[in-house]
Amino acid sequence: MLDPFFPPVPLLSAFSEPIANTLNLITLPLHIHEVLLAFTFYYLVNVYGSPWISTRLFPREYLSLNRRTRLNWDVHVVSFVQSCLINFLALWVMWKDEERRGMDWRGRVYGYTGADGMIQGFAAGYFLWDLCISAMHVDVFGWGMLAHAVSALTVFSFGFRPFVNFYAPTFILFELSSPFLNIHWFCDKLHLTGSKIQLYNGLVLLTTFFSCRLVWGTYQSLRVYQDMWAAIQNPGPLTFFDNSTTSVPEKIHSIDMEMLRFQGEGIVPVWLACTYMGSNIVLNTLNFYWFGKMIEAVKKRFTPARKQKVDAKAEGISEVQETEKVVMNGSAHKAVQVEKTEIRRRKA
């Protein structure tokens, strides 16, 4: 399946060729416009789009946030937009791209289709933006998010060799859980903590995260390891390939040869397999770690009140805490807010 997006700008392709040749990213010039477009789009959403729409939909909540939390809010908006877009594109490509369905291990390792390359480009553009924002604000997002950004960008950049280009839409489906993760975060900031909306969303979040990242992700990781092992065990190009070129002879017009036209010598370097597997293991490990944290976060929002009530009954004490804001007018006609806390205790 050809790239359904508009063709690359010749100037951008020429600009990217030195980097592509140095890093052996052969198909990068074909998708550099998608990488840069995605990076620019998410930058604009972060800097301009999120503040604009947030001040109109949630003016009181958004404007009351401190700098750190507002930065986090804008990043979550970008994540929400990106995950919705890339999931739709990935599912569409997997449904429409008939060539990738018939690929064997050689096609899945060395094969290339323009549609998979498009997913690769848009994903790489987002992870490049994610890497920049995580590195600039590591004090806010932590080293785990930085490691995730580095690993994700590394894995998706290898697709431009092309190497396991087939798995670009496959692994991007990790993002199916991201919209619900962002909604869960927004519920806390919109004073909906413990609400039914957050409860139902939390259940969907745990289900999609477990299904897409842990089950689907682990299964697909095992498949890609098997394919790489097959490639390492069976080095060399197909018999009708010229080892000195990455192009296919003009007399060959089959679909298979079109998909494998970038195969080259058909050798997977050990460093490439190890780097890919290492990055993939980092991502899977983080997914299992974050899933445990998610369970704790969801439970924390719905069990403490119940537990506190049970403990209070056991001790024979009923405690109710109320907090209200009292507005007082001073002599200078300024409103002063005073927090008033009332605690009532009753012995059983």
Short mmCIF file of C-alpha atoms in Angstrom, two decimals, residues 39-283:
data_model
loop_
_atom_site.label_atom_id
_atom_site.label_comp_id
_atom_site.label_asym_id
_atom_site.label_seq_id
_atom_site.Cartn_x
_atom_site.Cartn_y
_atom_site.Cartn_z
CA PHE A 39 6.60 17.48 15.40
CA THR A 40 5.42 20.98 14.42
CA PHE A 41 1.74 20.12 14.88
CA TYR A 42 2.23 18.78 18.41
CA TYR A 43 4.45 21.72 19.31
CA LEU A 44 1.70 24.13 18.22
CA VAL A 45 -0.95 22.16 20.12
CA ASN A 46 1.21 22.32 23.23
CA VAL A 47 2.12 26.01 23.05
CA TYR A 48 -0.99 27.53 21.49
CA GLY A 49 -3.80 24.99 21.03
CA SER A 50 -4.06 23.68 24.57
CA PRO A 51 -4.01 27.11 26.32
CA TRP A 52 -6.55 28.49 23.84
CA ILE A 53 -9.12 25.71 24.16
CA SER A 54 -8.51 25.11 27.88
CA THR A 55 -9.17 28.75 28.83
CA ARG A 56 -12.47 28.56 26.97
CA LEU A 57 -13.69 25.20 28.20
CA PHE A 58 -12.29 25.30 31.75
CA PRO A 59 -11.25 28.91 32.44
CA ARG A 60 -11.40 28.78 36.24
CA GLU A 61 -9.59 25.46 36.61
CA TYR A 62 -6.92 26.07 33.97
CA LEU A 63 -6.01 29.62 34.99
CA SER A 64 -5.73 28.63 38.65
CA LEU A 65 -3.04 26.03 37.92
CA ASN A 66 0.57 26.74 38.82
CA ARG A 67 3.28 26.66 36.14
CA ARG A 68 4.23 23.03 36.77
CA THR A 69 0.67 21.69 36.66
CA ARG A 70 -0.26 23.85 33.67
CA LEU A 71 2.71 22.41 31.77
CA ASN A 72 1.50 18.94 32.68
CA TRP A 73 -2.02 19.83 31.54
CA ASP A 74 -0.81 21.01 28.11
CA VAL A 75 1.26 17.85 27.64
CA HIS A 76 -1.77 15.70 28.47
CA VAL A 77 -3.79 17.58 25.85
CA VAL A 78 -1.11 16.82 23.26
CA SER A 79 -1.04 13.18 24.32
CA PHE A 80 -4.82 12.93 24.03
CA VAL A 81 -4.86 14.44 20.53
CA GLN A 82 -1.93 12.35 19.34
CA SER A 83 -3.25 9.04 20.65
CA CYS A 84 -6.65 9.55 19.02
CA LEU A 85 -5.11 10.45 15.65
CA ILE A 86 -2.41 7.77 15.51
CA ASN A 87 -4.73 5.00 16.71
CA PHE A 88 -7.23 5.81 13.97
CA LEU A 89 -4.50 5.87 11.31
CA ALA A 90 -2.86 2.65 12.55
CA LEU A 91 -6.14 0.71 12.63
CA TRP A 92 -7.04 2.03 9.18
CA VAL A 93 -3.68 0.96 7.73
CA MET A 94 -3.89 -2.50 9.30
CA TRP A 95 -7.35 -2.91 7.81
CA LYS A 96 -6.61 -1.53 4.32
CA ASP A 97 -3.01 -2.59 3.66
CA GLU A 98 -3.44 -6.01 2.08
CA GLU A 99 0.24 -6.43 1.23
CA ARG A 100 1.35 -6.55 4.87
CA ARG A 101 -1.12 -9.33 5.69
CA GLY A 102 0.70 -11.84 3.50
CA MET A 103 4.22 -11.05 4.75
CA ASP A 104 6.39 -13.87 6.05
CA TRP A 105 9.27 -13.33 8.49
CA ARG A 106 11.42 -11.81 5.75
CA GLY A 107 8.73 -9.30 4.84
CA ARG A 108 8.07 -8.43 8.46
CA VAL A 109 11.79 -7.81 9.09
CA TYR A 110 12.97 -6.23 5.81
CA GLY A 111 9.69 -5.33 4.11
CA TYR A 112 8.42 -1.83 3.49
CA THR A 113 5.10 -0.30 2.52
CA GLY A 114 4.40 3.42 2.18
CA ALA A 115 1.42 3.20 4.54
CA ASP A 116 3.52 1.64 7.31
CA GLY A 117 6.15 4.29 6.62
CA MET A 118 3.54 6.98 7.13
CA ILE A 119 2.69 5.58 10.58
CA GLN A 120 6.42 5.42 11.26
CA GLY A 121 6.83 9.08 10.30
CA PHE A 122 3.94 10.45 12.33
CA ALA A 123 4.93 8.37 15.36
CA ALA A 124 8.58 9.42 15.12
CA GLY A 125 7.53 13.08 14.93
CA TYR A 126 5.53 12.76 18.12
CA PHE A 127 8.23 10.86 20.00
CA LEU A 128 10.79 13.44 18.88
CA TRP A 129 8.60 16.14 20.41
CA ASP A 130 8.08 13.95 23.48
CA LEU A 131 11.84 13.50 23.85
CA CYS A 132 12.41 17.27 23.68
CA ILE A 133 9.71 18.10 26.24
CA SER A 134 10.81 15.28 28.58
CA ALA A 135 14.45 16.35 28.43
CA MET A 136 13.63 20.03 28.98
CA HIS A 137 11.40 19.27 31.98
CA VAL A 138 12.84 16.09 33.45
CA ASP A 139 12.20 17.56 36.91
CA VAL A 140 8.47 17.53 36.13
CA PHE A 141 8.04 14.29 34.18
CA GLY A 142 10.83 12.21 35.69
CA TRP A 143 13.51 9.93 34.31
CA GLY A 144 11.01 7.19 33.50
CA MET A 145 9.25 9.35 30.91
CA LEU A 146 12.61 10.36 29.44
CA ALA A 147 13.64 6.70 29.14
CA HIS A 148 10.29 5.96 27.49
CA ALA A 149 10.77 8.78 24.97
CA VAL A 150 14.32 7.67 24.08
CA SER A 151 13.30 4.02 23.69
CA ALA A 152 10.19 4.80 21.65
CA LEU A 153 12.03 7.16 19.29
CA THR A 154 14.83 4.61 18.87
CA VAL A 155 12.45 1.76 18.08
CA PHE A 156 10.40 3.74 15.56
CA SER A 157 13.46 5.29 13.91
CA PHE A 158 14.79 1.83 13.04
CA GLY A 159 11.77 1.44 10.78
CA PHE A 160 13.37 3.85 8.33
CA ARG A 161 16.26 1.41 7.61
CA PRO A 162 13.70 -0.22 6.97
CA PHE A 163 13.80 -2.70 9.85
CA VAL A 164 10.62 -4.33 11.20
CA ASN A 165 8.64 -1.60 9.45
CA PHE A 166 5.74 -4.06 9.55
CA TYR A 167 5.43 -3.62 13.31
CA ALA A 168 4.94 0.18 13.27
CA PRO A 169 1.11 0.06 13.34
CA THR A 170 1.26 -3.01 15.59
CA PHE A 171 3.19 -1.39 18.42
CA ILE A 172 1.60 2.04 18.06
CA LEU A 173 -1.63 0.40 19.27
CA PHE A 174 -0.08 0.69 22.73
CA GLU A 175 -1.62 4.16 22.52
CA LEU A 176 -5.18 2.79 22.65
CA SER A 177 -5.10 3.21 26.41
CA SER A 178 -3.71 6.76 26.33
CA PRO A 179 -7.01 8.66 25.80
CA PHE A 180 -8.46 7.06 28.94
CA LEU A 181 -5.26 7.69 30.88
CA ASN A 182 -5.49 11.39 30.02
CA ILE A 183 -9.18 11.55 30.90
CA HIS A 184 -8.37 9.99 34.28
CA TRP A 185 -5.76 12.70 34.89
CA PHE A 186 -8.13 15.49 33.82
CA CYS A 187 -10.82 14.21 36.20
CA ASP A 188 -8.50 14.89 39.13
CA LYS A 189 -7.86 18.45 37.97
CA LEU A 190 -11.56 19.14 37.27
CA HIS A 191 -12.65 18.13 40.78
CA LEU A 192 -14.14 14.85 39.57
CA THR A 193 -11.96 12.63 41.73
CA GLY A 194 -13.95 9.63 42.90
CA SER A 195 -16.86 10.41 40.56
CA LYS A 196 -18.70 7.83 38.49
CA ILE A 197 -17.10 9.27 35.36
CA GLN A 198 -13.66 8.59 36.75
CA LEU A 199 -14.70 5.15 37.99
CA TYR A 200 -16.04 4.00 34.63
CA ASN A 201 -13.13 5.58 32.79
CA GLY A 202 -10.71 3.93 35.22
CA LEU A 203 -12.18 0.51 34.50
CA VAL A 204 -11.86 1.08 30.76
CA LEU A 205 -8.33 2.40 31.27
CA LEU A 206 -7.19 -0.69 33.18
CA THR A 207 -8.87 -2.99 30.65
CA THR A 208 -7.36 -1.32 27.57
CA PHE A 209 -3.93 -0.91 29.18
CA PHE A 210 -3.82 -4.56 30.22
CA SER A 211 -5.13 -5.79 26.86
CA CYS A 212 -3.15 -3.54 24.52
CA ARG A 213 0.14 -3.07 26.33
CA LEU A 214 0.59 -6.16 28.46
CA VAL A 215 -1.17 -8.91 26.49
CA TRP A 216 -0.99 -7.62 22.90
CA GLY A 217 2.36 -5.89 23.44
CA THR A 218 4.06 -8.90 25.02
CA TYR A 219 2.71 -11.25 22.35
CA GLN A 220 3.87 -8.99 19.51
CA SER A 221 7.26 -8.55 21.18
CA LEU A 222 7.72 -12.32 21.18
CA ARG A 223 6.76 -12.38 17.49
CA VAL A 224 9.28 -9.72 16.55
CA TYR A 225 11.98 -11.54 18.53
CA GLN A 226 11.15 -14.72 16.58
CA ASP A 227 11.32 -12.85 13.27
CA MET A 228 14.67 -11.27 14.13
CA TRP A 229 16.03 -14.66 15.17
CA ALA A 230 14.91 -16.11 11.84
CA ALA A 231 16.65 -13.25 10.03
CA ILE A 232 19.86 -13.78 11.97
CA GLN A 233 19.75 -17.53 11.30
CA ASN A 234 19.08 -17.00 7.58
CA PRO A 235 21.30 -14.11 6.47
CA GLY A 236 21.59 -12.92 2.91
CA PRO A 237 19.26 -11.46 0.30
CA LEU A 238 16.89 -13.33 -1.96
CA THR A 239 18.64 -15.09 -4.83
CA PHE A 240 17.54 -12.58 -7.47
CA PHE A 241 18.91 -9.58 -5.56
CA ASP A 242 22.14 -7.87 -6.52
CA ASN A 243 24.17 -7.55 -3.30
CA SER A 244 25.74 -4.31 -4.50
CA THR A 245 22.51 -2.38 -4.74
CA THR A 246 19.36 -1.77 -2.73
CA SER A 247 17.17 -1.56 -5.84
CA VAL A 248 15.22 -4.34 -7.53
CA PRO A 249 15.86 -5.20 -11.20
CA GLU A 250 13.28 -3.63 -13.49
CA LYS A 251 12.21 -7.00 -14.89
CA ILE A 252 10.83 -7.97 -11.48
CA HIS A 253 7.40 -6.47 -10.93
CA SER A 254 5.88 -8.67 -8.24
CA ILE A 255 4.34 -7.17 -5.12
CA ASP A 256 6.84 -9.04 -2.98
CA MET A 257 9.77 -7.43 -4.74
CA GLU A 258 8.23 -4.01 -4.34
CA MET A 259 7.95 -4.53 -0.58
CA LEU A 260 11.50 -5.89 -0.33
CA ARG A 261 13.21 -3.35 -2.59
CA PHE A 262 15.14 -1.90 0.39
CA GLN A 263 16.32 -5.24 1.72
CA GLY A 264 19.88 -4.75 0.53
CA GLU A 265 22.24 -7.46 1.77
CA GLY A 266 19.58 -8.93 4.05
CA ILE A 267 21.74 -9.05 7.14
CA VAL A 268 20.60 -8.03 10.63
CA PRO A 269 23.61 -6.73 12.59
CA VAL A 270 23.83 -8.05 16.12
CA TRP A 271 24.02 -4.51 17.52
CA LEU A 272 20.78 -3.61 15.74
CA ALA A 273 18.91 -6.63 17.07
CA CYS A 274 20.26 -6.06 20.59
CA THR A 275 19.44 -2.34 20.55
CA TYR A 276 15.92 -2.95 19.31
CA MET A 277 15.32 -5.72 21.81
CA GLY A 278 16.77 -3.62 24.63
CA SER A 279 14.52 -0.66 23.82
CA ASN A 280 11.54 -2.97 23.50
CA ILE A 281 12.28 -4.58 26.87
CA VAL A 282 12.53 -1.13 28.48
CA LEU A 283 9.11 -0.18 27.08
#
